[in-house]
mmCIF file of C-alpha atoms in Angstrom:
data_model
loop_
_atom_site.group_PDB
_atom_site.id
_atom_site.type_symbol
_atom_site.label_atom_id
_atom_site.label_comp_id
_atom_site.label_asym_id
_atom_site.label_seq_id
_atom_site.Cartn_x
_atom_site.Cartn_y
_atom_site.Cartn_z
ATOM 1 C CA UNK A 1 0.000 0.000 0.000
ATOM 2 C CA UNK A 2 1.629 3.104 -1.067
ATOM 3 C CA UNK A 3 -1.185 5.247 -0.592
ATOM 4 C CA UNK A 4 -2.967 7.977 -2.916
ATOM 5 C CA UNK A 5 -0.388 9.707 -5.116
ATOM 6 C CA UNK A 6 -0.693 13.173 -7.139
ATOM 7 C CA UNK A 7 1.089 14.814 -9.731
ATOM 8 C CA UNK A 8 2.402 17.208 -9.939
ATOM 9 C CA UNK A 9 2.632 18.304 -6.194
ATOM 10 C CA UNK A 10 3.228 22.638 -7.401
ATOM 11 C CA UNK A 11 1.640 23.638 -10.944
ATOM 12 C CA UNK A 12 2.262 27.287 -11.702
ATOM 13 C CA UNK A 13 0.653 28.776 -14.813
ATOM 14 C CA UNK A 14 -0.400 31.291 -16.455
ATOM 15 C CA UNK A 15 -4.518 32.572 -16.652
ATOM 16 C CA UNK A 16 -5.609 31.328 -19.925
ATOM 17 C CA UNK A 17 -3.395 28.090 -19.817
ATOM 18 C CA UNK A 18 -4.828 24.715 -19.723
ATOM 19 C CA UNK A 19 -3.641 22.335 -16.870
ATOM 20 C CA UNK A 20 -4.372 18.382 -16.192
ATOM 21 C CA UNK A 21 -3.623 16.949 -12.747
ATOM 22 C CA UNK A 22 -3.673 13.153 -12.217
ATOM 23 C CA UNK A 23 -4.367 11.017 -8.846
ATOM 24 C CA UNK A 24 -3.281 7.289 -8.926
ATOM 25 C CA UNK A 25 -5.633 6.274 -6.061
ATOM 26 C CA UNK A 26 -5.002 2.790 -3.492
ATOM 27 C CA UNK A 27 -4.909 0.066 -5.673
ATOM 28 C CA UNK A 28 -7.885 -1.856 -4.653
ATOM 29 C CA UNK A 29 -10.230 1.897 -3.410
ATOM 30 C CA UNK A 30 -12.977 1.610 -6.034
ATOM 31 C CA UNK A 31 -14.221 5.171 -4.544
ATOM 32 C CA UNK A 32 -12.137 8.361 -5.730
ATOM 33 C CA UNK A 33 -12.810 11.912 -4.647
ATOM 34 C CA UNK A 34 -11.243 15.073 -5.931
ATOM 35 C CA UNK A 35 -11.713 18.548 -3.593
ATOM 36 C CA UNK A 36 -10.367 21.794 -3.706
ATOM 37 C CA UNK A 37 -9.150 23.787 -0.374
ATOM 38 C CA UNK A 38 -8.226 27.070 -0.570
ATOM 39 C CA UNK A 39 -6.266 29.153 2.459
ATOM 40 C CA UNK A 40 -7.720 28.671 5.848
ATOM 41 C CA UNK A 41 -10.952 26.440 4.438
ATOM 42 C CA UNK A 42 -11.484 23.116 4.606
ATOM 43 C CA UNK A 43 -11.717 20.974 1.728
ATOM 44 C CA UNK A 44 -14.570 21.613 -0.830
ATOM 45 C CA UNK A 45 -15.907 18.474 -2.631
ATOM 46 C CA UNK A 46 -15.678 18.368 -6.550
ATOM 47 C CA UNK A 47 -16.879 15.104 -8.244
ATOM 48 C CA UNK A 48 -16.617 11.398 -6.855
ATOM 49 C CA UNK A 49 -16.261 8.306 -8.731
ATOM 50 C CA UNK A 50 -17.072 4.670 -8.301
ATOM 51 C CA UNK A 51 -14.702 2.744 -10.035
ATOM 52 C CA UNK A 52 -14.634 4.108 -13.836
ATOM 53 C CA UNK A 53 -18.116 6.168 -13.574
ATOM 54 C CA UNK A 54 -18.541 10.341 -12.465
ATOM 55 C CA UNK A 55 -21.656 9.698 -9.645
ATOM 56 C CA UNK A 56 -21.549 12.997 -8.862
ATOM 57 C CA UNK A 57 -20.506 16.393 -9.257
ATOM 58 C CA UNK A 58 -20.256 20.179 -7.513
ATOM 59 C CA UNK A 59 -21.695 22.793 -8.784
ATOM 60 C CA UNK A 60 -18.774 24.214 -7.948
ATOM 61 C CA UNK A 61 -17.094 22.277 -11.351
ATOM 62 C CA UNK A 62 -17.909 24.337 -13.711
ATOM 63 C CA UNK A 63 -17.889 23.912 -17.574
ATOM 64 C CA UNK A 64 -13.705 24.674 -17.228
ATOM 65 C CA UNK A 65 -13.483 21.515 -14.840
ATOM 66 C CA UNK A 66 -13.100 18.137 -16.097
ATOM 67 C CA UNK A 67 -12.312 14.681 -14.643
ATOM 68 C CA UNK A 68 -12.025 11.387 -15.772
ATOM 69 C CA UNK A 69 -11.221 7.813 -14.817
ATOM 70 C CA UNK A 70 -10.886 6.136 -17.928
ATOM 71 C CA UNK A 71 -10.177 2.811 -16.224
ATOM 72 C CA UNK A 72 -11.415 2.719 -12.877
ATOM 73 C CA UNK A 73 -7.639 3.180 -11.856
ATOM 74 C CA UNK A 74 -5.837 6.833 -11.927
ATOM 75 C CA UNK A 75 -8.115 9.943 -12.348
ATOM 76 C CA UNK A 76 -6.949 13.010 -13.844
ATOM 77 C CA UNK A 77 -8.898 16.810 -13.326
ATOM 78 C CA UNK A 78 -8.396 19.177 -16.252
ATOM 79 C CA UNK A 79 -9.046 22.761 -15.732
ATOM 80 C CA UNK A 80 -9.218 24.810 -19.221
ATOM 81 C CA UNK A 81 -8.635 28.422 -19.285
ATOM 82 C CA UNK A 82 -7.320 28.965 -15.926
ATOM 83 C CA UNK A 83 -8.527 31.511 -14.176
ATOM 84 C CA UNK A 84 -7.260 33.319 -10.682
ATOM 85 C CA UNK A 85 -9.789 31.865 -8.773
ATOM 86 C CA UNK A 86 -8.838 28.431 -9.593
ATOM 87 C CA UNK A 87 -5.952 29.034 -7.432
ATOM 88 C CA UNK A 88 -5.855 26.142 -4.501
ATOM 89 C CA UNK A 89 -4.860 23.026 -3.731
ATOM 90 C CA UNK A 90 -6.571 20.141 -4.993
ATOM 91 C CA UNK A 91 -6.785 17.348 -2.926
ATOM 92 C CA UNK A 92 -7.723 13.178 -4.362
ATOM 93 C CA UNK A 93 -8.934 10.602 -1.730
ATOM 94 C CA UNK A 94 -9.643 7.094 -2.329
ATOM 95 C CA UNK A 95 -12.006 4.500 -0.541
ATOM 96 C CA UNK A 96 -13.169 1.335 -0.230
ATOM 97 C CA UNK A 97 -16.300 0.419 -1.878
ATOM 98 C CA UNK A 98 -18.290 -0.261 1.561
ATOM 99 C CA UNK A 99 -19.910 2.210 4.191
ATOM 100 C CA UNK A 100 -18.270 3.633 6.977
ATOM 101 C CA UNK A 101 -15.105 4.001 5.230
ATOM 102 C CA UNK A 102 -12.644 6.959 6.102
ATOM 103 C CA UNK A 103 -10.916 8.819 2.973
ATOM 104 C CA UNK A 104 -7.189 8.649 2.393
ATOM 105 C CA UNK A 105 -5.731 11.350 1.062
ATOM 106 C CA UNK A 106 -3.165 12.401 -1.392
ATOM 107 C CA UNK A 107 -0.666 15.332 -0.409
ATOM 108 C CA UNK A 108 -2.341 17.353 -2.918
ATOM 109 C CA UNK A 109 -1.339 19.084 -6.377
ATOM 110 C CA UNK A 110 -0.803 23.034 -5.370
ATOM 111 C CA UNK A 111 -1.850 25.497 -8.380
ATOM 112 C CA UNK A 112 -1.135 29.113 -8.713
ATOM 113 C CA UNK A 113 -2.118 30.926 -11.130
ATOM 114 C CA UNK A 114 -0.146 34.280 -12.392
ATOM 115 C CA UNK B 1 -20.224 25.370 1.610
ATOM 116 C CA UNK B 2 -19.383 23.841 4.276
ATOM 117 C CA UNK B 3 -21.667 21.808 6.555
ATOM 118 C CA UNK B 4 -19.486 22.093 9.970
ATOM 119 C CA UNK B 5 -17.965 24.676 11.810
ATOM 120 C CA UNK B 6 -14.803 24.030 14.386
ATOM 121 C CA UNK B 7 -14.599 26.325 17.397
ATOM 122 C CA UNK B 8 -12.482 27.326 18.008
ATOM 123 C CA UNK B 9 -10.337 28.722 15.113
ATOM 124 C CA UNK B 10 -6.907 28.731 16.551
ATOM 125 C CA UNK B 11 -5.382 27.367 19.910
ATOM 126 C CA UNK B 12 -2.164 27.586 20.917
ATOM 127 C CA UNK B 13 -1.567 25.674 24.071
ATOM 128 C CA UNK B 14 1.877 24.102 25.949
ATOM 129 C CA UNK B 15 2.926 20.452 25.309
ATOM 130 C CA UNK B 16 1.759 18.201 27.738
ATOM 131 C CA UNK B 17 -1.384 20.048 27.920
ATOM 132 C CA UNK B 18 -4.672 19.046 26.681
ATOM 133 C CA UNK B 19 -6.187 20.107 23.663
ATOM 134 C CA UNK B 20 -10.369 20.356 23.387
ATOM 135 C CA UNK B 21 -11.938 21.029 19.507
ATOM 136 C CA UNK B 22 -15.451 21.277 18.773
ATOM 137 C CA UNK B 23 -17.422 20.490 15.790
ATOM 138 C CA UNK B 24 -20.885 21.505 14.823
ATOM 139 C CA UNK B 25 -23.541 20.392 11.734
ATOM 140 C CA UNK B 26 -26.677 21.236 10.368
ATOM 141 C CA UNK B 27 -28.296 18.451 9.055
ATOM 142 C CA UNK B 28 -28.950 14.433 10.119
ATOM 143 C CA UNK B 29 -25.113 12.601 9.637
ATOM 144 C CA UNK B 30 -24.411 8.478 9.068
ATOM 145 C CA UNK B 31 -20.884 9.035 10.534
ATOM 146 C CA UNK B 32 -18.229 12.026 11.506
ATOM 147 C CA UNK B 33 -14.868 11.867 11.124
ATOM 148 C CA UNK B 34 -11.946 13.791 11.931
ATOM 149 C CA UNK B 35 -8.963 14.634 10.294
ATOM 150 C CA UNK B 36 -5.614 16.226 10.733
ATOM 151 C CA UNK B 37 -4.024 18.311 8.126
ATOM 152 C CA UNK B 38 -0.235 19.509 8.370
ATOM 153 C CA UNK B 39 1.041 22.594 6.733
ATOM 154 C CA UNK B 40 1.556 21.542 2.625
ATOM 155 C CA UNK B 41 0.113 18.398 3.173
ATOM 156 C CA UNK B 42 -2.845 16.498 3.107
ATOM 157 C CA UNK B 43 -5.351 14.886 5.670
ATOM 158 C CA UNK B 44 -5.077 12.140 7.487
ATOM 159 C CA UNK B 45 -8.154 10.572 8.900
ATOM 160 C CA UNK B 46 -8.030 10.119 12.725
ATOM 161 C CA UNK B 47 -11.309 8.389 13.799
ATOM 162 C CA UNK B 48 -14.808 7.890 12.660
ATOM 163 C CA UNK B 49 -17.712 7.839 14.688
ATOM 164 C CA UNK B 50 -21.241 6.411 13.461
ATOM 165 C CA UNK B 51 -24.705 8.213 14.599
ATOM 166 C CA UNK B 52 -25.378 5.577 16.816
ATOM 167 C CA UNK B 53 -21.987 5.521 19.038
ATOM 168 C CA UNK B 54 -21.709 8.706 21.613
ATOM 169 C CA UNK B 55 -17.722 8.080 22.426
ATOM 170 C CA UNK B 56 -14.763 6.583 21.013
ATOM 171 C CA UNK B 57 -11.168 6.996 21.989
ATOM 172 C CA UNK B 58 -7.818 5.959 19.919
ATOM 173 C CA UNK B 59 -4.526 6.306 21.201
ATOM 174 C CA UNK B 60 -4.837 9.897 22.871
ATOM 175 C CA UNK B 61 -7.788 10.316 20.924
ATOM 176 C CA UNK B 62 -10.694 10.949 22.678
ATOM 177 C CA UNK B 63 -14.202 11.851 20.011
ATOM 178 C CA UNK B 64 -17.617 12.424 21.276
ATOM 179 C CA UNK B 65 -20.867 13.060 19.244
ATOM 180 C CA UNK B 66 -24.286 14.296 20.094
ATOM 181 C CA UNK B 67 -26.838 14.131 17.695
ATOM 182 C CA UNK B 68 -29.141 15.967 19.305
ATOM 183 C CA UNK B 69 -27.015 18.595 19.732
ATOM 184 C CA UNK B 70 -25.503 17.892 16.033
ATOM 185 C CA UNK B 71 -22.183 18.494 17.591
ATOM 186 C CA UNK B 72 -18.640 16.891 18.719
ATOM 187 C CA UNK B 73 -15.272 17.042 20.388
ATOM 188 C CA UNK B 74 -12.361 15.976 19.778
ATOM 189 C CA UNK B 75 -10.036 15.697 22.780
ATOM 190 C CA UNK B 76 -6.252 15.689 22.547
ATOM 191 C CA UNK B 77 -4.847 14.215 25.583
ATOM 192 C CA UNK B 78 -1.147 14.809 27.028
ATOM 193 C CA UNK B 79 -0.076 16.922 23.469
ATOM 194 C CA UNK B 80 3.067 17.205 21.502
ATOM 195 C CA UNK B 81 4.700 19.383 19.227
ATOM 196 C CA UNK B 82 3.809 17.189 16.803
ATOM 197 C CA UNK B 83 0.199 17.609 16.978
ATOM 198 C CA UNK B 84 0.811 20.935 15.917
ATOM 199 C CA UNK B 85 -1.433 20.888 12.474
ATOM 200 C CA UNK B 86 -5.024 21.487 11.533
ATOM 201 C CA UNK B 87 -7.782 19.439 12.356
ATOM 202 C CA UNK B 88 -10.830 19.214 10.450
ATOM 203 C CA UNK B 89 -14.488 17.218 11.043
ATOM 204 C CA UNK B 90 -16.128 15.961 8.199
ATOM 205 C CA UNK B 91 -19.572 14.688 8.234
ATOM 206 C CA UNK B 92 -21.202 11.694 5.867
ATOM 207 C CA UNK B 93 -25.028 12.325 5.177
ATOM 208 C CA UNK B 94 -27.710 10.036 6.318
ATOM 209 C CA UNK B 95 -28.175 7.472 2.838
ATOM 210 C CA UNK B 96 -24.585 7.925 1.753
ATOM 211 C CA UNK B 97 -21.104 7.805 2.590
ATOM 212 C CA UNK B 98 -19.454 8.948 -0.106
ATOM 213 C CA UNK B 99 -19.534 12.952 0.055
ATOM 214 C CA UNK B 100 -18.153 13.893 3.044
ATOM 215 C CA UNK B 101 -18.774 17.710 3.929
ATOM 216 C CA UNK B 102 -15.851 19.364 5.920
ATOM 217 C CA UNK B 103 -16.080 21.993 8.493
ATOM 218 C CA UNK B 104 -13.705 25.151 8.285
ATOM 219 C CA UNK B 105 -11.046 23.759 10.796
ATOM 220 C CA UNK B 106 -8.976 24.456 13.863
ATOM 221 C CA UNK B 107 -5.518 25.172 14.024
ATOM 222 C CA UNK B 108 -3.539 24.005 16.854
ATOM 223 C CA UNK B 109 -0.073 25.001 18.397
ATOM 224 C CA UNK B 110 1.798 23.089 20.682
ATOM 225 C CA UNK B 111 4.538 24.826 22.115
ATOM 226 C CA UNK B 112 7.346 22.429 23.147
#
């Protein structure tokens, strides 16, 4: 178990720019979560999958936001014309596919945006 | 938004001392968890409490939760430096346990 891994941990870019972030989740969590936390808040849920499918997702995604998990393994969240709000760190989790479960986290992929 | 508020924002207290956080909701919960957060990092889930248990304790860890108060504590027994970080409740609504609401936080000093 090597736990929930992002990359790349610091993304610095330029508003307008494109940028893709990818999670490579516990190997056997079915359940992946992407949030976003921004200074002094706590995390801010963003879409959830189980196993390859999107279940559900935040209105705070908007039409910029996109995620995937093509194979029910690693996720990636693209963010298309980045704006200065989309500055944060966005945090994946991974769980079992059971209740009751806690999240495990990945240490995050930290954007700015100049 | 979030669904919890931690009270209170900030403490700063001296190791060996203990350290009391609250948590409050708004709405009907399956389970709450807590999690601690150090600076650049992310969380790390403590313990997780279900709706129908009142108390559970891990390690130092000490959680209560009353639903009819929609509220909890986390207790921090005989603290260390390292438990200098943030801590953060998250609550799973009733019917689901996959989106997990957090609350805004508390950050905690310990001063060696």
């Amino acid at each position: 178990d090597t736990g929930v891994s992002q990359n790349p941990r610091h993304k610095i870019t330029k508003r307008g720019q494109n940028v893709t972030f990818r999670c490579d989740p516990i190997s056997e969590h079915n359940r992946l979560y992407w949030y976003r936390q921004t200074l002094g808040q706590g995390p801010e849920f963003l879409t959830y999958f189980q196993n390859e499918a999107q279940l559900e997702k935040s209105r705070l995604l908007s039409d910029r936001f996109s995620a995937e998990r093509p194979k029910g393994s690693f996720s990636t969240l693209e963010i298309q014309r980045t704006e200065q709000g989309d500055s944060a760190m966005y945090l994946c989790a991974s769980s079992p596919d059971r209740g009751n479960q806690p999240q495990h986290f990945g240490d995050g992929t930290r954007l700015s945006i100049l | 938004s979030q669904q919890g508020e931690e009270d209170p924002q900030a403490l700063s207290i001296q190791e060996g001392e203990n350290a009391t956080m609250n948590c409050s909701y708004k709405t009907s919960i399956n389970n709450l968890q807590w999690y601690r957060q150090n600076s650049g990092r992310g969380l790390v889930h403590l313990i997780l409490i279900r709706s129908n248990e009142r108390e559970k304790h891990s390690g130092r860890l000490r959680v209560t939760l009353d639903t009819s108060k929609k509220s909890s504590s986390l207790l921090i027994t005989a603290s260390r430096a390292a438990d200098t970080a943030s801590y953060f409740c998250a609550t799973a609504p009733l019917g689901g346990y996959q989106k997990v609401t957090f609350g805004t936080g508390t950050k905690l000093q310990v001063i060696p």
